[in-house]
Structure formats: C-alpha cells, structure tokens
Amino acid sequence: MANLTRAGLAERDARDPLAGFRDDFVLPDGVLYFAGNSLGALPRSAETRVAEVVAREWGQDLVRSWNAHGWIDMPLRIGAKLAPLIGAHANEVAAADSTSVNLFKLLASALKLRPGRNVILTEDLNFPTDHYIMQGLTQLLNGKCEVRTAPAEKIIEAIDKQVAVVTLTEVDYRTARMHDMAAVTRAAHENGALVLWDLSHSAGVVPVDLNGCGADLAIGCGYKYLSGGPGAPAFLFVAERLQDEIVPPLAGWMGHAAPFEFSTDYRPADGIARNLCGTPAVLSMAALEAAIDVIGKAGIAEIRRKSVEMVDTFIALVEQECGSLDLEIVTPRDTDLRGSHVALRHADGYPVMRALIARGVVGDFRAPDLMRFGIAPLTLRHTDLWDAVAILREVLEGRAWDTPEYRNRAAVT
Ligand SMILES: *Cc1c(COP(=O)(O)O)cnc(C)c1O
C-alpha cells in the first residue's frame, strides 16, 4: 500500500456511502470508539424507542401492551429481522436469553438429536463461556458425554463417528481469525455430526450464510456489532429441517404450543418458538430491534465492504507508523480469513491500552497480551484510524503507559 496520509483518508470519508450512518449513533466528543466489537455504540433510534416503550407502552398502556404493542411477538419478529444478516429464513431465528444460555439449550438439543454419540467437539481456544457451558452440560449428564478439543486448524481431522456436535465460534475473539464455515459443516455432515456456530463476533459485521453452508444450529450475541445495548438479548438459529425434532431442555411456557391455556402438561410449540423459555426482556428487545433496523438499512454487504477496507487500512497504518515499536499484528492479513477487529500483541498490552483509553482511544484488552481494536463500520471514520494510530505511536514512543496506575487491573478489561 502506498504511503497513507490523513488527507488521503479524509478523502475516503468524503466518498464513503456509509458516512451518514455515523449521525444515527450517539458518540461522545473526544472519543475514538474501537470497542464496537465488545459493546456497540448507542443508535439514536434505540434511545428514542426505549424511551417510548417505557413512557407510553409500559407507563400508560401497561399489561395491554403485550397484545396492543406486539410485545409477545418480539422474539420471533426480531429473529425474522436478524435472519437476512446470517443467511437464514425468517422462521429460523429467535431473539432470546443470553448467548451462554442459548448455547446450553442448543447443545443439549443437539446431543438428543444424535443418540449413540457422546462427543462435543470444539476448538481448544474457543471463548471461555462456551467452554464453561460445555463443561457444565457434561457434569449435568453425569459424564454421559465428553468434550473433545482440538486446535483450530485440526478441527476437521478431529471429527469422527463419535462426534454428536461440532461447536465453534466463527470469528475468534482474540485474533479475529475466521473458520471456513462451509468446509467444517461439510466435514461434520460427512461424519453424521451436527454443527453449532457461535456468531457472536460475526453478526452485524460479517455476512454469514448459514443455509448456504447447510448449517444446523447457531447462536450469537446482541450487544457487540449488532449494537443492541448492554446485556442485549442474544439469538438462536435452528435450521427448518430440524425444528420439529428439537426437544427443548429448558421447556418454558414461552416455548409451549399454547402458553395461555395454562395446561400443566408441556407441549412444544411448532417451529423455532419451542426454543424460547421465559418472558422476553421487552425493554432490551426494543433497543435491539431498533439497532437491527439501522444495520438492515445500511446493508450487511456494504458494511462488510467498508469493514474489510478499514481493517486493511488500520493494519497498514500500524506498520507504517509503529513498525519499530514492539507490536505484533496477530490478525490474519487475508481478508477472507478474518472478522472485523485488529489484535495487536504487546508485552505490556494492558497498561498501553489503559493509556490509550485515557487519551480517548477506547479499545480493549484480552489476557495475556492482546490489545483489540474493533472496527464498527457504521460509527468509525477513516480519519479515526489515522488519529488512533497516531496516539498509539505517541504512547509507545514516550512510554506514557509505564505507570503503576495503568498497570493496576480493573474488574472489566
Ligand atoms: C461475547 C460472547 C459471548 C457472550 O455470552 P453472554 O452469555 O451473552 O455473556 C459468548 N460467546 C462468544 C464467542 C462471545 O464472543
């Protein structure tokens, strides 16, 4: 790449078809926000919508709102809006619970769909909560199933006829490395196993093609690139062909065929609805729905185009401006093999990130030594990349990070 300049990047902003979307978000002055992969910024429409749901629907219309304002339909209505972002049909997705809980539900269902098989196969460095859920499930089943792990590049060869389900996170939360969803899904199916994809670091920024790949099950997070707000409802996907075979392990009334008959016998709803459990978190659902509408308006293909360009640019800027400053770029250079954040390794990554945050460059840190810079294409400008890297260079050159205050770990990193 030719030498990058701030003026050159400002020209790209002037031509950027997505530039206007920045005004659809609340972004504080003086902040360069690189944590959209951790907590997406607040869409203005979500702020307005939540206020309206609180004041009018909850405050005035009260319990009537379940029908009058479609509260009861939120999980499936929002699922249908999410579907095009992940290559699913409208009737294959629901918004519900947290990612961890959805993983538990669908893993337990997957094991039931493959009787006689006892292995859950995952990547050794999958996201911790995903590991914990698998460990908890094997405990619950008194050792009737086991978790097998393999390194990312060895997953396909680790699939055999004992494997009931392969579960992987498509985009790695540390490095942004992306699995080949089609290849892994094919290999699993050739061995009679199911596949469950965690799309937490994909949804809203990487176009996913679940049905194009023949995927069986998926889950994902609502508060990262989807910008659904802190603790936003997560989502789950069950391919249509499997839906009526699912025996829900958390058989709650929202997944009942007729919740308001108040029968004491559980009868699962048809289709995706049986994967719901309890009452939806209406206020959080309202924020998530407004956020997904913004992403849908921008278009996932266009978001990906800008994301790829910005990640390339950020990496090139780090090489150009910080080439001699003890940083290792661990995110893959190959655009087809990565999601939308850049991970930089530095032996003192934690205090360096603290120093950056104190200067308005808000990224985050993942132990032991990775600084992450999330690229959310609807809220970042190309010049923000320049400004952030300039501050990174200044912090590293002047060793501004090297203080006891920045080394001291906060509860959330
Ligand atoms: C963020 C994330 C989660 C979050 O799980 P919650 O239950 O919503 O807290 C789970 N898995 C992966 C891979 C994630 O990146």
Coordinates of C-alpha atoms and ligand atoms in Angstrom, one line a residue:
M1 CA 0.0 0.0 0.0
A2 CA 1.3 3.5 -0.9
N3 CA 2.1 5.8 1.9
L4 CA -1.1 6.7 3.8
T5 CA -1.8 10.3 4.8
R6 CA -4.6 11.8 6.9
A7 CA -5.7 13.9 4.0
G8 CA -6.0 10.7 1.8
L9 CA -8.1 9.1 4.5
A10 CA -10.3 12.3 4.8
E11 CA -11.0 11.9 1.0
R12 CA -12.1 8.4 1.5
D13 CA -14.5 9.6 4.2
A14 CA -15.9 12.2 1.8
R15 CA -16.7 9.4 -0.7
D16 CA -17.9 6.9 1.8
P17 CA -21.5 5.8 1.1
L18 CA -22.0 4.8 4.7
A19 CA -20.5 8.0 6.2
G20 CA -24.0 9.4 7.1
F21 CA -24.8 6.5 9.4
R22 CA -22.4 7.9 12.0
D23 CA -25.1 10.5 12.8
D24 CA -27.5 7.8 13.6
F25 CA -25.4 6.9 16.7
V26 CA -24.7 8.8 19.9
L27 CA -20.9 9.2 20.1
P28 CA -19.3 11.3 22.8
D29 CA -17.0 14.1 21.8
G30 CA -13.3 13.3 22.1
V31 CA -13.7 9.6 21.9
L32 CA -12.4 7.4 19.1
Y33 CA -14.5 4.3 19.7
F34 CA -12.8 1.0 18.9
A35 CA -14.8 -1.2 21.2
G36 CA -17.9 -1.8 18.9
N37 CA -16.9 -5.5 18.9
S38 CA -17.5 -5.5 22.7
L39 CA -20.3 -3.1 23.3
G40 CA -21.8 -1.5 20.1
A41 CA -22.5 2.3 20.3
L42 CA -26.0 3.5 21.1
P43 CA -28.2 4.1 18.0
R44 CA -30.3 7.2 18.4
S45 CA -33.4 5.3 17.3
A46 CA -32.8 2.8 20.1
E47 CA -32.6 5.7 22.6
T48 CA -35.9 7.1 21.3
R49 CA -37.6 3.7 21.0
V50 CA -36.7 2.6 24.6
A51 CA -38.0 5.9 26.0
E52 CA -41.2 5.5 24.1
V53 CA -41.7 1.9 25.2
V54 CA -41.1 2.9 28.8
A55 CA -43.3 6.0 28.9
R56 CA -46.2 5.1 26.7
E57 CA -46.3 1.3 26.4
W58 CA -45.3 0.4 29.9
G59 CA -46.3 3.6 31.6
Q60 CA -49.7 4.1 30.0
D61 CA -50.9 1.0 28.2
L62 CA -49.5 -1.4 30.9
V63 CA -50.4 -5.0 30.5
R64 CA -52.4 -4.4 27.4
S65 CA -49.2 -3.8 25.6
W66 CA -48.4 -7.5 25.3
N67 CA -51.1 -7.6 22.6
A68 CA -51.5 -3.9 21.6
H69 CA -47.8 -3.2 21.0
G70 CA -46.8 -6.7 20.0
W71 CA -44.5 -7.3 22.9
I72 CA -45.3 -11.0 22.8
D73 CA -44.2 -11.2 19.2
M74 CA -40.8 -9.6 19.8
P75 CA -38.6 -12.7 20.0
L76 CA -39.7 -14.0 16.6
R77 CA -40.2 -10.6 15.0
I78 CA -36.7 -9.6 15.8
G79 CA -35.4 -13.1 14.8
A80 CA -37.0 -12.5 11.4
K81 CA -35.2 -9.2 11.1
L82 CA -31.9 -10.8 12.0
A83 CA -32.3 -13.7 9.5
P84 CA -31.0 -11.9 6.4
L85 CA -27.9 -10.9 8.2
I86 CA -26.9 -14.5 8.9
G87 CA -28.3 -16.3 5.8
A88 CA -31.3 -17.8 7.5
H89 CA -35.0 -17.8 6.7
A90 CA -37.3 -15.6 8.7
N91 CA -38.8 -18.6 10.6
E92 CA -35.4 -20.0 11.6
V93 CA -34.2 -17.3 14.1
A94 CA -35.4 -16.1 17.5
A95 CA -34.1 -13.4 19.9
A96 CA -33.9 -14.8 23.4
D97 CA -31.9 -15.2 26.6
S98 CA -28.1 -14.7 26.6
T99 CA -25.6 -16.4 24.3
S100 CA -24.4 -18.7 27.0
V101 CA -28.0 -19.9 27.8
N102 CA -28.7 -20.4 24.1
L103 CA -25.6 -22.4 23.7
F104 CA -26.7 -24.6 26.6
K105 CA -30.1 -25.1 25.1
L106 CA -29.0 -26.0 21.6
L107 CA -26.0 -28.2 22.7
A108 CA -28.4 -30.2 24.8
S109 CA -30.8 -30.4 21.9
A110 CA -28.0 -31.5 19.6
L111 CA -27.0 -34.3 21.8
K112 CA -30.5 -35.6 21.9
L113 CA -30.7 -35.5 18.1
R114 CA -27.6 -37.8 17.9
P115 CA -28.3 -40.7 20.3
G116 CA -25.4 -43.1 20.5
R117 CA -22.8 -40.4 20.0
N118 CA -21.2 -38.8 23.1
V119 CA -18.7 -36.2 21.9
I120 CA -19.0 -32.5 21.7
L121 CA -16.0 -31.3 19.6
T122 CA -14.7 -27.7 20.0
E123 CA -11.7 -25.6 19.5
D124 CA -9.2 -25.6 22.4
L125 CA -9.2 -21.8 22.5
N126 CA -12.9 -21.2 22.0
F127 CA -14.5 -18.4 24.0
P128 CA -14.4 -19.2 27.8
T129 CA -18.1 -19.1 28.4
D130 CA -18.6 -21.6 25.5
H131 CA -16.2 -24.0 27.3
Y132 CA -17.8 -23.5 30.6
I133 CA -21.3 -24.3 29.2
M134 CA -19.9 -27.5 27.7
Q135 CA -18.3 -28.5 30.9
G136 CA -21.5 -27.8 32.9
L137 CA -23.5 -29.9 30.5
T138 CA -21.2 -32.9 30.7
Q139 CA -21.4 -32.6 34.5
L140 CA -25.2 -32.5 34.4
L141 CA -25.2 -35.6 32.2
N142 CA -23.0 -37.4 34.7
G143 CA -20.3 -38.0 32.2
K144 CA -22.5 -39.5 29.5
C145 CA -20.9 -37.1 27.1
E146 CA -17.5 -35.6 26.9
V147 CA -15.9 -32.6 25.4
R148 CA -13.1 -33.1 22.9
T149 CA -10.9 -30.2 21.9
A150 CA -8.5 -29.6 19.0
P151 CA -6.6 -26.6 17.7
A152 CA -8.5 -24.5 15.2
E153 CA -6.5 -25.9 12.2
K154 CA -7.0 -29.5 13.3
I155 CA -10.8 -29.4 13.8
I156 CA -11.8 -31.1 10.6
E157 CA -9.5 -34.1 11.2
A158 CA -10.8 -34.5 14.7
I159 CA -14.3 -35.2 13.5
D160 CA -15.2 -38.9 13.7
K161 CA -18.3 -41.0 14.1
Q162 CA -18.4 -40.4 17.9
V163 CA -19.0 -36.7 17.5
A164 CA -22.6 -35.7 18.0
V165 CA -22.0 -32.0 17.5
V166 CA -19.1 -29.7 16.5
T167 CA -19.4 -26.2 18.1
L168 CA -17.1 -23.4 17.0
T169 CA -17.1 -19.6 17.2
E170 CA -16.8 -18.4 13.6
V171 CA -14.7 -15.4 14.3
D172 CA -12.1 -15.8 17.1
Y173 CA -12.5 -13.2 19.8
R174 CA -8.7 -12.8 20.3
T175 CA -7.2 -12.7 16.8
A176 CA -10.3 -12.2 14.5
R177 CA -9.3 -15.4 12.6
M178 CA -12.4 -16.8 10.8
H179 CA -13.2 -20.5 10.4
D180 CA -14.3 -21.8 7.0
M181 CA -17.9 -22.4 7.9
A182 CA -18.8 -24.3 4.7
A183 CA -15.8 -26.7 5.0
V184 CA -16.3 -27.5 8.6
T185 CA -20.0 -28.0 8.2
R186 CA -19.4 -30.3 5.2
A187 CA -16.9 -32.4 7.2
A188 CA -19.2 -32.7 10.1
H189 CA -22.1 -33.8 8.0
E190 CA -20.0 -36.4 6.2
N191 CA -19.4 -37.9 9.6
G192 CA -23.1 -37.7 10.6
A193 CA -22.4 -34.9 13.2
L194 CA -24.3 -31.7 13.6
V195 CA -22.7 -28.2 13.7
L196 CA -23.5 -25.3 16.0
W197 CA -21.9 -22.0 15.1
D198 CA -21.4 -19.2 17.6
L199 CA -21.8 -16.0 15.6
S200 CA -21.0 -13.5 18.4
H201 CA -18.2 -11.8 16.6
S202 CA -19.8 -12.1 13.2
A203 CA -23.4 -10.9 13.5
G204 CA -23.9 -7.4 12.1
V205 CA -20.5 -7.1 10.5
V206 CA -19.6 -10.3 8.6
P207 CA -22.3 -11.6 6.3
V208 CA -23.0 -15.2 7.3
D209 CA -24.6 -17.8 5.0
L210 CA -25.9 -20.4 7.4
N211 CA -28.3 -22.0 4.9
G212 CA -25.8 -21.7 2.1
C213 CA -23.4 -23.8 4.2
G214 CA -26.1 -26.2 5.3
A215 CA -25.5 -25.3 9.0
D216 CA -27.7 -26.9 11.6
L217 CA -27.7 -24.6 14.6
A218 CA -26.3 -21.2 15.6
I219 CA -26.3 -18.7 18.4
G220 CA -24.9 -15.2 18.7
C221 CA -24.7 -12.1 20.8
G222 CA -26.8 -9.0 20.5
Y223 CA -24.6 -6.3 22.2
K224 CA -21.5 -6.5 20.0
Y225 CA -21.6 -5.4 16.4
L226 CA -25.4 -5.5 16.5
S227 CA -25.4 -2.6 18.9
G228 CA -28.4 -3.9 20.9
G229 CA -27.2 -2.4 24.2
P230 CA -25.5 -3.8 27.3
G231 CA -26.8 -7.3 28.1
A232 CA -29.0 -7.2 24.9
P233 CA -30.9 -10.4 24.2
A234 CA -28.9 -13.0 22.2
F235 CA -30.3 -15.0 19.3
L236 CA -30.5 -18.6 18.2
F237 CA -31.0 -20.4 14.8
V238 CA -32.4 -23.8 14.1
A239 CA -32.5 -25.0 10.5
E240 CA -36.1 -25.6 9.5
R241 CA -35.5 -29.3 8.7
L242 CA -34.6 -29.9 12.4
Q243 CA -37.1 -27.7 14.1
D244 CA -39.7 -30.2 14.9
E245 CA -37.2 -32.8 16.2
I246 CA -35.9 -30.5 18.9
V247 CA -36.7 -31.5 22.5
P248 CA -36.1 -28.3 24.5
P249 CA -34.1 -28.8 27.6
L250 CA -35.4 -25.6 29.1
A251 CA -39.1 -26.2 28.4
G252 CA -40.6 -22.9 29.5
W253 CA -44.0 -21.6 28.8
M254 CA -43.0 -19.2 26.1
G255 CA -42.0 -22.2 24.1
H256 CA -45.3 -24.0 24.8
A257 CA -47.7 -24.6 22.0
A258 CA -50.4 -22.6 23.8
P259 CA -49.0 -20.8 26.8
F260 CA -52.3 -19.1 27.8
E261 CA -54.2 -22.4 28.0
F262 CA -52.3 -22.8 31.3
S263 CA -52.2 -26.5 30.9
T264 CA -49.8 -28.2 33.3
D265 CA -48.5 -30.5 30.6
Y266 CA -45.7 -29.3 28.4
R267 CA -46.5 -29.4 24.7
P268 CA -43.8 -27.8 22.5
A269 CA -44.7 -25.1 20.0
D270 CA -44.1 -25.8 16.4
G271 CA -41.1 -24.4 14.7
I272 CA -38.4 -22.1 16.2
A273 CA -40.7 -20.9 19.0
R274 CA -40.2 -24.0 21.1
N275 CA -36.6 -22.8 21.8
L276 CA -38.0 -19.9 23.8
C277 CA -38.1 -20.3 27.6
G278 CA -39.4 -17.4 29.7
T279 CA -40.9 -14.0 29.3
P280 CA -38.9 -11.7 26.9
A281 CA -36.9 -8.8 28.2
V282 CA -39.1 -6.2 26.5
L283 CA -37.0 -3.1 27.1
S284 CA -33.8 -4.8 25.9
M285 CA -35.7 -6.3 22.9
A286 CA -36.9 -2.8 22.0
A287 CA -33.3 -1.5 21.8
L288 CA -32.1 -4.5 19.9
E289 CA -34.9 -4.2 17.3
A290 CA -34.2 -0.5 16.7
A291 CA -30.5 -1.3 16.3
I292 CA -31.0 -4.2 13.8
D293 CA -33.2 -1.9 11.7
V294 CA -30.3 0.5 11.4
I295 CA -28.0 -2.3 10.3
G296 CA -30.5 -3.6 7.9
K297 CA -30.9 -0.1 6.3
A298 CA -27.1 0.1 5.8
G299 CA -26.9 -3.4 4.3
I300 CA -24.6 -6.1 5.5
A301 CA -22.7 -6.4 2.2
E302 CA -21.9 -2.7 2.3
I303 CA -20.9 -2.9 6.0
R304 CA -18.5 -5.8 5.2
R305 CA -17.0 -3.9 2.2
K306 CA -16.2 -1.0 4.5
S307 CA -15.0 -3.3 7.3
V308 CA -12.5 -5.1 5.1
E309 CA -11.2 -1.8 3.7
M310 CA -10.8 -0.3 7.2
V311 CA -9.1 -3.3 8.7
D312 CA -6.6 -3.4 5.9
T313 CA -6.0 0.3 6.4
F314 CA -5.6 0.0 10.2
I315 CA -3.1 -2.8 9.7
A316 CA -1.2 -0.8 7.1
L317 CA -1.2 2.3 9.3
V318 CA 0.2 0.3 12.3
E319 CA 3.0 -1.0 10.0
Q320 CA 3.7 2.5 8.6
E321 CA 3.6 4.5 11.8
C322 CA 4.5 1.9 14.5
G323 CA 6.7 -0.5 12.6
S324 CA 9.6 -0.4 15.0
L325 CA 7.6 -0.3 18.3
D326 CA 7.4 -3.9 19.5
L327 CA 3.9 -4.6 18.2
E328 CA 2.9 -7.9 16.6
I329 CA -0.1 -7.9 14.3
V330 CA -1.8 -11.2 15.0
T331 CA -5.0 -10.7 12.9
P332 CA -4.7 -12.5 9.6
R333 CA -3.9 -10.4 6.5
D334 CA -6.1 -12.5 4.3
T335 CA -9.5 -10.7 4.2
D336 CA -11.4 -14.0 3.7
L337 CA -10.0 -15.4 6.9
R338 CA -10.8 -12.7 9.4
G339 CA -13.6 -10.7 11.0
S340 CA -13.7 -7.1 11.9
H341 CA -11.2 -6.3 14.7
V342 CA -7.5 -6.0 14.8
A343 CA -5.4 -7.6 17.6
L344 CA -2.0 -6.2 18.4
R345 CA 0.3 -8.1 20.7
H346 CA 2.5 -6.1 23.0
A347 CA 4.2 -7.5 26.2
D348 CA 2.7 -4.6 28.1
G349 CA -0.6 -4.5 26.3
Y350 CA -2.7 -3.9 29.4
P351 CA -1.1 -0.6 30.5
V352 CA -0.7 0.5 26.9
M353 CA -4.5 0.1 26.4
R354 CA -5.2 1.9 29.6
A355 CA -3.0 4.8 28.4
L356 CA -4.8 4.8 25.1
I357 CA -8.2 4.9 26.8
A358 CA -7.1 7.8 28.9
R359 CA -6.4 9.6 25.6
G360 CA -9.8 8.9 24.2
V361 CA -8.9 5.8 22.1
V362 CA -11.3 3.2 23.5
G363 CA -10.3 -0.3 22.6
D364 CA -10.0 -3.3 25.0
F365 CA -7.5 -5.9 26.2
R366 CA -7.6 -9.7 26.3
A367 CA -5.2 -11.6 28.5
P368 CA -2.4 -12.2 28.4
D369 CA -1.1 -9.6 25.9
L370 CA -3.6 -8.6 23.2
M371 CA -4.9 -5.2 22.5
R372 CA -8.1 -5.3 20.4
F373 CA -9.3 -2.6 18.1
G374 CA -12.9 -3.3 16.9
I375 CA -13.8 -1.8 13.5
A376 CA -17.5 -1.0 13.5
P377 CA -18.0 0.5 10.0
L378 CA -21.2 2.5 10.8
T379 CA -19.5 4.5 13.6
L380 CA -15.9 4.9 12.6
R381 CA -14.4 7.2 10.0
H382 CA -11.2 6.5 8.1
T383 CA -9.6 9.5 9.8
D384 CA -10.3 7.9 13.2
L385 CA -8.0 5.1 12.2
W386 CA -5.3 7.7 11.5
D387 CA -5.9 9.5 14.7
A388 CA -5.9 6.4 16.8
V389 CA -2.7 5.1 15.4
A390 CA -1.0 8.5 15.8
I391 CA -1.9 8.3 19.5
L392 CA -0.7 4.7 19.8
R393 CA 2.6 5.8 18.4
E394 CA 2.9 8.7 20.7
V395 CA 2.1 6.5 23.8
L396 CA 4.6 3.8 22.8
E397 CA 7.4 6.2 21.8
G398 CA 7.0 8.3 25.0
R399 CA 6.3 5.2 27.2
A400 CA 3.4 7.1 28.7
W401 CA 1.9 3.7 29.6
D402 CA 4.6 2.9 32.0
T403 CA 3.0 3.9 35.3
P404 CA 1.6 2.0 38.3
E405 CA -1.8 3.5 37.7
Y406 CA -2.1 1.9 34.3
R407 CA -0.7 -1.4 35.3
N408 CA -3.4 -1.8 38.0
R409 CA -6.1 -4.1 36.6
A410 CA -9.8 -3.0 36.6
A411 CA -12.6 -5.6 37.1
V412 CA -13.6 -5.5 33.4
T413 CA -10.8 -5.3 30.9
Ligands
LIG1 C1 -19.5 -12.2 23.7 C2 -19.5 -13.7 23.5 C3 -20.4 -14.5 24.3 C4 -21.3 -13.8 25.3 O1 -22.0 -14.6 26.1 P1 -23.2 -14.0 27.0 O2 -23.8 -15.2 27.6 O3 -24.0 -13.1 26.2 O4 -22.5 -13.2 28.1 C5 -20.4 -15.8 24.1 N1 -19.7 -16.4 23.2 C6 -18.8 -15.7 22.4 C7 -18.0 -16.4 21.4 C8 -18.7 -14.3 22.6 O5 -17.9 -13.6 21.8

